[in-house]
């Protein structure tokens, strides 16, 4: 098993073992910390993944953003080209399940360009405490997209997802900040 795969499996297992009370308090802490950031406060348009399975929850984040009159854009993936596009939604009803079980915008409409995104919430399984290197699920979708994105890139993580170093390759794009339940780790 290669090194990236090994770390992915280890963190996935920890995510699945996180007990529900702790998960709830971690999620609340992360959302609180995120909302303190200038990047959040000043952003009009926020791009965020819809959390799935045991990941840090992003549903509450959507509610908060909408309450604060922010615009939310959600990724839509194209597995044939391995590209992602971001589309504005105003309600969860505008999402549908893909064949792979991901929730994505139903419509190809309301697409935003990368320069219209003021804050990118970047998903990931593990992050390097040393320098913000991130390890995703292995599709390379975010690494490709982030090549042309110049705005702030912030990840949300449970404490055990931040580890001393993560295996990385040249194409891996780092994040600027990692928001944890009790602290924000800043690289840029
Ligand atoms: N900018 C890029 N251009 C072309 N191929 C890329 C690029 N970035 C990553 N890839 C390819 O994508 C594949 C998966 O990369 P990697 O293992 O880093 O995924 P990941 O970071 O876990 O996934 P994601 O970015 O979707 O979260 C690799 O084979 C890699 O060569
Ligand atoms: Mg990568």
PDB file of N, CA and C and ligand atoms in Angstrom, residues 4 8 133-144 167-169 171-173, ligand 2:
ATOM      1  N   UNK A   4       0.432   7.439   0.884  1.00  0.00           N
ATOM      2  CA  UNK A   4      -0.783   8.259   0.947  1.00  0.00           C
ATOM      3  C   UNK A   4      -1.987   7.403   1.315  1.00  0.00           C
ATOM      4  N   UNK A   8      -4.524   7.738   4.477  1.00  0.00           N
ATOM      5  CA  UNK A   8      -5.970   7.893   4.257  1.00  0.00           C
ATOM      6  C   UNK A   8      -6.758   6.866   5.055  1.00  0.00           C
ATOM      7  N   UNK A 133       0.187  21.149   4.202  1.00  0.00           N
ATOM      8  CA  UNK A 133      -0.015  20.218   3.086  1.00  0.00           C
ATOM      9  C   UNK A 133      -1.263  19.391   3.356  1.00  0.00           C
ATOM     10  N   UNK A 134      -2.061  19.171   2.322  1.00  0.00           N
ATOM     11  CA  UNK A 134      -3.281  18.408   2.564  1.00  0.00           C
ATOM     12  C   UNK A 134      -3.326  17.125   1.768  1.00  0.00           C
ATOM     13  N   UNK A 135      -3.996  16.171   2.371  1.00  0.00           N
ATOM     14  CA  UNK A 135      -4.201  14.878   1.722  1.00  0.00           C
ATOM     15  C   UNK A 135      -5.698  14.706   1.514  1.00  0.00           C
ATOM     16  N   UNK A 136      -6.105  14.591   0.249  1.00  0.00           N
ATOM     17  CA  UNK A 136      -7.526  14.422  -0.056  1.00  0.00           C
ATOM     18  C   UNK A 136      -7.874  12.956  -0.222  1.00  0.00           C
ATOM     19  N   UNK A 137      -8.961  12.706  -0.966  1.00  0.00           N
ATOM     20  CA  UNK A 137      -9.431  11.329  -1.131  1.00  0.00           C
ATOM     21  C   UNK A 137      -8.776  10.613  -2.315  1.00  0.00           C
ATOM     22  N   UNK A 138      -7.926  11.323  -3.032  1.00  0.00           N
ATOM     23  CA  UNK A 138      -7.158  10.630  -4.065  1.00  0.00           C
ATOM     24  C   UNK A 138      -7.586  10.907  -5.494  1.00  0.00           C
ATOM     25  N   UNK A 139      -8.554  11.802  -5.677  1.00  0.00           N
ATOM     26  CA  UNK A 139      -9.010  12.105  -7.041  1.00  0.00           C
ATOM     27  C   UNK A 139      -8.192  13.197  -7.711  1.00  0.00           C
ATOM     28  N   UNK A 140      -7.542  14.012  -6.925  1.00  0.00           N
ATOM     29  CA  UNK A 140      -6.797  15.144  -7.489  1.00  0.00           C
ATOM     30  C   UNK A 140      -7.690  16.294  -7.934  1.00  0.00           C
ATOM     31  N   UNK A 141      -8.982  16.228  -7.631  1.00  0.00           N
ATOM     32  CA  UNK A 141      -9.930  17.264  -8.093  1.00  0.00           C
ATOM     33  C   UNK A 141      -9.566  18.635  -7.524  1.00  0.00           C
ATOM     34  N   UNK A 142      -9.337  18.676  -6.223  1.00  0.00           N
ATOM     35  CA  UNK A 142      -9.024  19.973  -5.608  1.00  0.00           C
ATOM     36  C   UNK A 142      -7.638  20.458  -6.025  1.00  0.00           C
ATOM     37  N   UNK A 143      -6.672  19.544  -6.102  1.00  0.00           N
ATOM     38  CA  UNK A 143      -5.333  19.979  -6.545  1.00  0.00           C
ATOM     39  C   UNK A 143      -5.431  20.631  -7.923  1.00  0.00           C
ATOM     40  N   UNK A 144      -6.207  20.042  -8.808  1.00  0.00           N
ATOM     41  CA  UNK A 144      -6.349  20.627 -10.154  1.00  0.00           C
ATOM     42  C   UNK A 144      -7.028  21.989 -10.084  1.00  0.00           C
ATOM     43  N   UNK A 167       2.356  12.611   3.571  1.00  0.00           N
ATOM     44  CA  UNK A 167       3.060  12.343   2.319  1.00  0.00           C
ATOM     45  C   UNK A 167       2.542  13.291   1.233  1.00  0.00           C
ATOM     46  N   UNK A 168       3.447  13.892   0.477  1.00  0.00           N
ATOM     47  CA  UNK A 168       2.965  14.816  -0.554  1.00  0.00           C
ATOM     48  C   UNK A 168       3.809  14.721  -1.812  1.00  0.00           C
ATOM     49  N   UNK A 169       3.183  15.173  -2.895  1.00  0.00           N
ATOM     50  CA  UNK A 169       3.853  15.200  -4.196  1.00  0.00           C
ATOM     51  C   UNK A 169       3.835  16.639  -4.689  1.00  0.00           C
ATOM     52  N   UNK A 171       2.365  18.175  -7.041  1.00  0.00           N
ATOM     53  CA  UNK A 171       1.090  18.794  -7.425  1.00  0.00           C
ATOM     54  C   UNK A 171       0.202  19.135  -6.218  1.00  0.00           C
ATOM     55  N   UNK A 172       0.559  18.687  -5.028  1.00  0.00           N
ATOM     56  CA  UNK A 172      -0.321  18.903  -3.867  1.00  0.00           C
ATOM     57  C   UNK A 172      -0.320  20.372  -3.439  1.00  0.00           C
ATOM     58  N   UNK A 173      -1.516  20.940  -3.407  1.00  0.00           N
ATOM     59  CA  UNK A 173      -1.650  22.360  -3.048  1.00  0.00           C
ATOM     60  C   UNK A 173      -1.894  22.472  -1.548  1.00  0.00           C
TER      61      UNK A 173
HETATM   62 MG1  LIG B   2      -3.304  15.947  -3.468  1.00  0.00          MG
END
